[in-house]
């Protein structure tokens, strides 16, 4: 199982996947890491682990589609079975999403379908929610709208600020994202007809074990 990860920043979820591959919790090999930002710390994490690390600068391309086409060419050189978005902050073109359909996953810091897009922790605080979380989902053309595979919930306490919530959510992300990658690597997870399937069972809208 060849895995390619796309990042834009610190790469803490990338690190969780690197560690899970190293400890054989994921039956696959992380072949390359790509970033749209040359100074992303996640690229340093990849280099430290001996993983090829590449940066593409969007300013060198006339259009988003041209950028994505070059990115696809460079990703495909590693023959990926799975492409993992780990804090990748660019909107993907429909061509890119279609090219990797069924083998492209993302992690989003909310309990989807609540709060797609940016600033999820801020919205949770502004709305007085008592519960927050994170969702791993297959990527489709709908922003943060692909079928959910797995969610993790965290409590929101009085007096929390964005930093408190971010730390709580990321701790869960670092657990569930490598788990989902391992399911895919073991052939247990698939997307069919715009729905997520695990072990031959169609998952509910909130993903695996939503009520447990």
PDB file of C-alpha atoms in Angstrom:
ATOM      1  CA  UNK A   1       0.000   0.000   0.000  1.00  0.00           C
ATOM      2  CA  UNK A   2       1.574   3.251  -1.177  1.00  0.00           C
ATOM      3  CA  UNK A   3       0.479   6.356   0.743  1.00  0.00           C
ATOM      4  CA  UNK A   4       1.045  10.004  -0.219  1.00  0.00           C
ATOM      5  CA  UNK A   5       0.218  12.807   2.239  1.00  0.00           C
ATOM      6  CA  UNK A   6      -0.594  16.438   1.398  1.00  0.00           C
ATOM      7  CA  UNK A   7      -0.016  19.154   4.002  1.00  0.00           C
ATOM      8  CA  UNK A   8       0.116  22.929   4.342  1.00  0.00           C
ATOM      9  CA  UNK A   9       1.480  23.448   7.835  1.00  0.00           C
ATOM     10  CA  UNK A  10       2.766  21.859  11.026  1.00  0.00           C
ATOM     11  CA  UNK A  11       1.943  18.302  10.026  1.00  0.00           C
ATOM     12  CA  UNK A  12       0.972  16.837  13.403  1.00  0.00           C
ATOM     13  CA  UNK A  13      -1.460  14.407  11.758  1.00  0.00           C
ATOM     14  CA  UNK A  14       1.287  13.545   9.274  1.00  0.00           C
ATOM     15  CA  UNK A  15       3.518  12.710  12.245  1.00  0.00           C
ATOM     16  CA  UNK A  16       0.851  10.419  13.674  1.00  0.00           C
ATOM     17  CA  UNK A  17       0.707   8.564  10.346  1.00  0.00           C
ATOM     18  CA  UNK A  18       4.527   8.401  10.087  1.00  0.00           C
ATOM     19  CA  UNK A  19       4.641   6.899  13.582  1.00  0.00           C
ATOM     20  CA  UNK A  20       1.863   4.400  12.824  1.00  0.00           C
ATOM     21  CA  UNK A  21       3.664   3.235   9.669  1.00  0.00           C
ATOM     22  CA  UNK A  22       6.934   2.904  11.577  1.00  0.00           C
ATOM     23  CA  UNK A  23       5.281   0.773  14.278  1.00  0.00           C
ATOM     24  CA  UNK A  24       3.515  -1.371  11.633  1.00  0.00           C
ATOM     25  CA  UNK A  25       0.068  -0.250  12.779  1.00  0.00           C
ATOM     26  CA  UNK A  26      -0.483   0.740   9.156  1.00  0.00           C
ATOM     27  CA  UNK A  27       0.263  -1.970   6.590  1.00  0.00           C
ATOM     28  CA  UNK A  28       1.644   0.505   4.101  1.00  0.00           C
ATOM     29  CA  UNK A  29       4.518   2.771   3.186  1.00  0.00           C
ATOM     30  CA  UNK A  30       4.453   6.550   3.208  1.00  0.00           C
ATOM     31  CA  UNK A  31       6.045   7.227  -0.176  1.00  0.00           C
ATOM     32  CA  UNK A  32       6.026  11.040  -0.292  1.00  0.00           C
ATOM     33  CA  UNK A  33       4.760  14.234   1.307  1.00  0.00           C
ATOM     34  CA  UNK A  34       3.698  17.286  -0.704  1.00  0.00           C
ATOM     35  CA  UNK A  35       2.979  20.816   0.479  1.00  0.00           C
ATOM     36  CA  UNK A  36       1.763  24.000  -1.164  1.00  0.00           C
ATOM     37  CA  UNK A  37       4.014  25.892   1.285  1.00  0.00           C
ATOM     38  CA  UNK A  38       7.790  25.470   1.149  1.00  0.00           C
ATOM     39  CA  UNK A  39       8.164  26.474   4.811  1.00  0.00           C
ATOM     40  CA  UNK A  40       5.613  23.974   6.157  1.00  0.00           C
ATOM     41  CA  UNK A  41       7.129  22.250   9.184  1.00  0.00           C
ATOM     42  CA  UNK A  42       5.522  19.011   8.077  1.00  0.00           C
ATOM     43  CA  UNK A  43       8.094  18.820   5.254  1.00  0.00           C
ATOM     44  CA  UNK A  44      10.809  18.738   7.906  1.00  0.00           C
ATOM     45  CA  UNK A  45       8.956  15.926   9.673  1.00  0.00           C
ATOM     46  CA  UNK A  46       8.980  13.966   6.400  1.00  0.00           C
ATOM     47  CA  UNK A  47      12.700  14.561   5.820  1.00  0.00           C
ATOM     48  CA  UNK A  48      13.494  13.485   9.385  1.00  0.00           C
ATOM     49  CA  UNK A  49      11.702  10.204   8.637  1.00  0.00           C
ATOM     50  CA  UNK A  50      13.533   9.731   5.340  1.00  0.00           C
ATOM     51  CA  UNK A  51      10.406  10.391   3.253  1.00  0.00           C
ATOM     52  CA  UNK A  52      10.670  12.395   0.007  1.00  0.00           C
ATOM     53  CA  UNK A  53       9.312  15.897   0.688  1.00  0.00           C
ATOM     54  CA  UNK A  54       8.159  18.241  -2.075  1.00  0.00           C
ATOM     55  CA  UNK A  55       6.794  21.788  -2.186  1.00  0.00           C
ATOM     56  CA  UNK A  56       4.829  23.307  -5.071  1.00  0.00           C
ATOM     57  CA  UNK A  57       4.335  27.066  -5.153  1.00  0.00           C
ATOM     58  CA  UNK A  58       0.944  28.078  -6.533  1.00  0.00           C
ATOM     59  CA  UNK A  59       2.340  31.409  -7.753  1.00  0.00           C
ATOM     60  CA  UNK A  60       4.284  29.510 -10.418  1.00  0.00           C
ATOM     61  CA  UNK A  61       1.039  28.358 -12.052  1.00  0.00           C
ATOM     62  CA  UNK A  62      -1.460  30.410 -14.034  1.00  0.00           C
ATOM     63  CA  UNK A  63      -4.547  28.625 -12.674  1.00  0.00           C
ATOM     64  CA  UNK A  64      -5.638  26.306  -9.893  1.00  0.00           C
ATOM     65  CA  UNK A  65      -6.248  23.593 -12.476  1.00  0.00           C
ATOM     66  CA  UNK A  66      -2.684  23.928 -13.803  1.00  0.00           C
ATOM     67  CA  UNK A  67      -1.318  23.634 -10.262  1.00  0.00           C
ATOM     68  CA  UNK A  68      -3.418  20.558  -9.572  1.00  0.00           C
ATOM     69  CA  UNK A  69      -2.412  18.909 -12.850  1.00  0.00           C
ATOM     70  CA  UNK A  70       1.275  19.278 -11.968  1.00  0.00           C
ATOM     71  CA  UNK A  71       0.568  18.035  -8.447  1.00  0.00           C
ATOM     72  CA  UNK A  72      -1.204  14.968  -9.855  1.00  0.00           C
ATOM     73  CA  UNK A  73       1.750  14.206 -12.126  1.00  0.00           C
ATOM     74  CA  UNK A  74       4.186  14.399  -9.226  1.00  0.00           C
ATOM     75  CA  UNK A  75       1.950  12.380  -6.877  1.00  0.00           C
ATOM     76  CA  UNK A  76       1.367   9.699  -9.499  1.00  0.00           C
ATOM     77  CA  UNK A  77       5.124   9.155  -9.805  1.00  0.00           C
ATOM     78  CA  UNK A  78       4.765   7.417  -6.420  1.00  0.00           C
ATOM     79  CA  UNK A  79       1.873   5.184  -7.608  1.00  0.00           C
ATOM     80  CA  UNK A  80      -0.348   5.989  -4.611  1.00  0.00           C
ATOM     81  CA  UNK A  81      -3.071   3.638  -3.451  1.00  0.00           C
ATOM     82  CA  UNK A  82      -4.242   6.304  -1.005  1.00  0.00           C
ATOM     83  CA  UNK A  83      -3.851  10.103  -0.904  1.00  0.00           C
ATOM     84  CA  UNK A  84      -4.253  11.599   2.564  1.00  0.00           C
ATOM     85  CA  UNK A  85      -5.056  15.276   3.156  1.00  0.00           C
ATOM     86  CA  UNK A  86      -3.581  16.270   6.519  1.00  0.00           C
ATOM     87  CA  UNK A  87      -4.154  19.969   7.001  1.00  0.00           C
ATOM     88  CA  UNK A  88      -3.961  20.701   3.269  1.00  0.00           C
ATOM     89  CA  UNK A  89      -5.516  24.145   2.935  1.00  0.00           C
ATOM     90  CA  UNK A  90      -6.103  24.473  -0.805  1.00  0.00           C
ATOM     91  CA  UNK A  91      -9.456  23.852  -2.444  1.00  0.00           C
ATOM     92  CA  UNK A  92      -8.989  20.938  -4.842  1.00  0.00           C
ATOM     93  CA  UNK A  93     -10.133  21.098  -8.453  1.00  0.00           C
ATOM     94  CA  UNK A  94     -12.887  18.721  -9.610  1.00  0.00           C
ATOM     95  CA  UNK A  95     -10.319  17.078 -11.912  1.00  0.00           C
ATOM     96  CA  UNK A  96      -8.050  16.293  -8.942  1.00  0.00           C
ATOM     97  CA  UNK A  97     -10.919  14.922  -6.854  1.00  0.00           C
ATOM     98  CA  UNK A  98     -12.155  12.763  -9.741  1.00  0.00           C
ATOM     99  CA  UNK A  99      -8.645  11.444 -10.456  1.00  0.00           C
ATOM    100  CA  UNK A 100      -8.299  10.092  -6.897  1.00  0.00           C
ATOM    101  CA  UNK A 101     -11.962   9.249  -6.291  1.00  0.00           C
ATOM    102  CA  UNK A 102     -12.325   6.523  -3.684  1.00  0.00           C
ATOM    103  CA  UNK A 103      -8.699   6.834  -2.571  1.00  0.00           C
ATOM    104  CA  UNK A 104      -8.665  10.409  -1.257  1.00  0.00           C
ATOM    105  CA  UNK A 105      -9.425  11.109   2.416  1.00  0.00           C
ATOM    106  CA  UNK A 106      -9.429  14.184   4.631  1.00  0.00           C
ATOM    107  CA  UNK A 107      -9.725  15.013   8.318  1.00  0.00           C
ATOM    108  CA  UNK A 108     -11.865  17.978   9.302  1.00  0.00           C
ATOM    109  CA  UNK A 109     -12.066  19.540  12.789  1.00  0.00           C
ATOM    110  CA  UNK A 110     -15.816  19.350  13.348  1.00  0.00           C
ATOM    111  CA  UNK A 111     -18.596  16.815  13.671  1.00  0.00           C
ATOM    112  CA  UNK A 112     -19.669  16.977  10.049  1.00  0.00           C
ATOM    113  CA  UNK A 113     -22.043  18.000   8.581  1.00  0.00           C
ATOM    114  CA  UNK A 114     -21.737  20.774  11.201  1.00  0.00           C
ATOM    115  CA  UNK A 115     -19.239  23.510  10.428  1.00  0.00           C
ATOM    116  CA  UNK A 116     -17.694  22.742   7.051  1.00  0.00           C
ATOM    117  CA  UNK A 117     -14.962  25.145   6.014  1.00  0.00           C
ATOM    118  CA  UNK A 118     -12.738  27.232   8.266  1.00  0.00           C
ATOM    119  CA  UNK A 119     -12.710  28.452  11.878  1.00  0.00           C
ATOM    120  CA  UNK A 120     -14.656  25.525  13.303  1.00  0.00           C
ATOM    121  CA  UNK A 121     -13.406  25.931  16.888  1.00  0.00           C
ATOM    122  CA  UNK A 122     -14.401  29.602  16.889  1.00  0.00           C
ATOM    123  CA  UNK A 123     -17.884  28.751  15.643  1.00  0.00           C
ATOM    124  CA  UNK A 124     -18.302  26.124  18.380  1.00  0.00           C
ATOM    125  CA  UNK A 125     -17.438  28.694  21.045  1.00  0.00           C
ATOM    126  CA  UNK A 126     -19.607  31.424  19.513  1.00  0.00           C
ATOM    127  CA  UNK A 127     -22.597  29.077  19.348  1.00  0.00           C
ATOM    128  CA  UNK A 128     -22.151  27.759  22.888  1.00  0.00           C
ATOM    129  CA  UNK A 129     -21.912  24.111  21.814  1.00  0.00           C
ATOM    130  CA  UNK A 130     -21.258  21.585  24.569  1.00  0.00           C
ATOM    131  CA  UNK A 131     -19.765  19.061  22.142  1.00  0.00           C
ATOM    132  CA  UNK A 132     -17.241  19.256  19.330  1.00  0.00           C
ATOM    133  CA  UNK A 133     -15.021  16.832  17.502  1.00  0.00           C
ATOM    134  CA  UNK A 134     -13.383  15.735  14.297  1.00  0.00           C
ATOM    135  CA  UNK A 135     -14.378  13.738  11.212  1.00  0.00           C
ATOM    136  CA  UNK A 136     -12.434  11.603   8.748  1.00  0.00           C
ATOM    137  CA  UNK A 137     -14.199  11.458   5.389  1.00  0.00           C
ATOM    138  CA  UNK A 138     -13.746  10.551   1.763  1.00  0.00           C
ATOM    139  CA  UNK A 139     -13.259  13.612  -0.427  1.00  0.00           C
ATOM    140  CA  UNK A 140     -15.845  14.545  -3.056  1.00  0.00           C
ATOM    141  CA  UNK A 141     -16.536  17.739  -4.980  1.00  0.00           C
ATOM    142  CA  UNK A 142     -18.614  19.054  -2.086  1.00  0.00           C
ATOM    143  CA  UNK A 143     -16.346  20.912   0.368  1.00  0.00           C
ATOM    144  CA  UNK A 144     -16.073  18.797   3.531  1.00  0.00           C
ATOM    145  CA  UNK A 145     -19.157  16.984   2.257  1.00  0.00           C
ATOM    146  CA  UNK A 146     -17.906  13.520   1.329  1.00  0.00           C
ATOM    147  CA  UNK A 147     -19.102  10.417   3.192  1.00  0.00           C
ATOM    148  CA  UNK A 148     -17.946  10.317   6.812  1.00  0.00           C
ATOM    149  CA  UNK A 149     -15.851   7.299   7.849  1.00  0.00           C
ATOM    150  CA  UNK A 150     -15.152   7.942  11.532  1.00  0.00           C
ATOM    151  CA  UNK A 151     -15.796  10.721  14.034  1.00  0.00           C
ATOM    152  CA  UNK A 152     -14.441  11.422  17.506  1.00  0.00           C
ATOM    153  CA  UNK A 153     -16.279  13.666  19.953  1.00  0.00           C
ATOM    154  CA  UNK A 154     -14.803  15.923  22.614  1.00  0.00           C
ATOM    155  CA  UNK A 155     -16.528  17.967  25.338  1.00  0.00           C
ATOM    156  CA  UNK A 156     -16.498  21.757  25.383  1.00  0.00           C
ATOM    157  CA  UNK A 157     -16.164  23.219  28.871  1.00  0.00           C
ATOM    158  CA  UNK A 158     -17.051  26.643  30.260  1.00  0.00           C
ATOM    159  CA  UNK A 159     -13.987  28.831  30.016  1.00  0.00           C
ATOM    160  CA  UNK A 160     -12.470  26.983  27.070  1.00  0.00           C
ATOM    161  CA  UNK A 161     -10.694  29.043  24.452  1.00  0.00           C
ATOM    162  CA  UNK A 162      -9.728  28.049  20.906  1.00  0.00           C
ATOM    163  CA  UNK A 163      -6.359  26.713  22.057  1.00  0.00           C
ATOM    164  CA  UNK A 164      -8.005  24.403  24.603  1.00  0.00           C
ATOM    165  CA  UNK A 165     -10.407  23.016  22.029  1.00  0.00           C
ATOM    166  CA  UNK A 166      -7.727  22.696  19.352  1.00  0.00           C
ATOM    167  CA  UNK A 167      -5.543  20.603  21.664  1.00  0.00           C
ATOM    168  CA  UNK A 168      -8.447  18.365  22.660  1.00  0.00           C
ATOM    169  CA  UNK A 169      -9.546  17.814  19.055  1.00  0.00           C
ATOM    170  CA  UNK A 170      -6.017  17.186  17.774  1.00  0.00           C
ATOM    171  CA  UNK A 171      -5.427  14.504  20.409  1.00  0.00           C
ATOM    172  CA  UNK A 172      -8.403  12.634  18.948  1.00  0.00           C
ATOM    173  CA  UNK A 173      -7.299  13.289  15.371  1.00  0.00           C
ATOM    174  CA  UNK A 174      -3.920  11.713  16.043  1.00  0.00           C
ATOM    175  CA  UNK A 175      -5.728   8.555  17.165  1.00  0.00           C
ATOM    176  CA  UNK A 176      -8.448   8.192  14.544  1.00  0.00           C
ATOM    177  CA  UNK A 177      -6.642   9.284  11.358  1.00  0.00           C
ATOM    178  CA  UNK A 178      -3.980   6.530  11.452  1.00  0.00           C
ATOM    179  CA  UNK A 179      -6.754   4.065  12.327  1.00  0.00           C
ATOM    180  CA  UNK A 180      -8.750   4.965   9.214  1.00  0.00           C
ATOM    181  CA  UNK A 181      -5.604   4.786   7.050  1.00  0.00           C
ATOM    182  CA  UNK A 182      -4.961   1.301   8.465  1.00  0.00           C
ATOM    183  CA  UNK A 183      -8.495   0.202   7.560  1.00  0.00           C
ATOM    184  CA  UNK A 184      -7.930   1.340   3.982  1.00  0.00           C
ATOM    185  CA  UNK A 185      -4.505  -0.313   3.814  1.00  0.00           C
ATOM    186  CA  UNK A 186      -6.035  -3.603   4.972  1.00  0.00           C
ATOM    187  CA  UNK A 187      -8.691  -3.465   2.265  1.00  0.00           C
ATOM    188  CA  UNK A 188     -11.504  -3.041   4.797  1.00  0.00           C
ATOM    189  CA  UNK A 189     -12.594   0.445   3.747  1.00  0.00           C
ATOM    190  CA  UNK A 190     -14.010   1.648   0.435  1.00  0.00           C
ATOM    191  CA  UNK A 191     -16.231   4.320  -1.093  1.00  0.00           C
ATOM    192  CA  UNK A 192     -19.097   3.054  -3.254  1.00  0.00           C
ATOM    193  CA  UNK A 193     -21.880   5.161  -4.750  1.00  0.00           C
ATOM    194  CA  UNK A 194     -20.783   8.139  -2.658  1.00  0.00           C
ATOM    195  CA  UNK A 195     -21.051   6.172   0.585  1.00  0.00           C
ATOM    196  CA  UNK A 196     -18.423   4.789   2.938  1.00  0.00           C
ATOM    197  CA  UNK A 197     -18.267   1.028   3.476  1.00  0.00           C
ATOM    198  CA  UNK A 198     -16.324  -0.814   6.179  1.00  0.00           C
ATOM    199  CA  UNK A 199     -16.001  -4.602   6.295  1.00  0.00           C
ATOM    200  CA  UNK A 200     -18.747  -4.909   3.678  1.00  0.00           C
ATOM    201  CA  UNK A 201     -21.223  -2.813   5.669  1.00  0.00           C
ATOM    202  CA  UNK A 202     -22.477   0.605   4.605  1.00  0.00           C
ATOM    203  CA  UNK A 203     -21.623   3.150   7.280  1.00  0.00           C
ATOM    204  CA  UNK A 204     -24.242   5.538   8.695  1.00  0.00           C
ATOM    205  CA  UNK A 205     -24.025   9.287   7.937  1.00  0.00           C
ATOM    206  CA  UNK A 206     -21.871   9.920  11.025  1.00  0.00           C
ATOM    207  CA  UNK A 207     -19.498   7.078  10.196  1.00  0.00           C
ATOM    208  CA  UNK A 208     -18.457   3.995  12.105  1.00  0.00           C
ATOM    209  CA  UNK A 209     -19.866   3.371  15.594  1.00  0.00           C
ATOM    210  CA  UNK A 210     -21.526   6.766  15.709  1.00  0.00           C
ATOM    211  CA  UNK A 211     -23.746   5.769  18.641  1.00  0.00           C
ATOM    212  CA  UNK A 212     -21.203   3.789  20.662  1.00  0.00           C
TER     213      UNK A 212
END
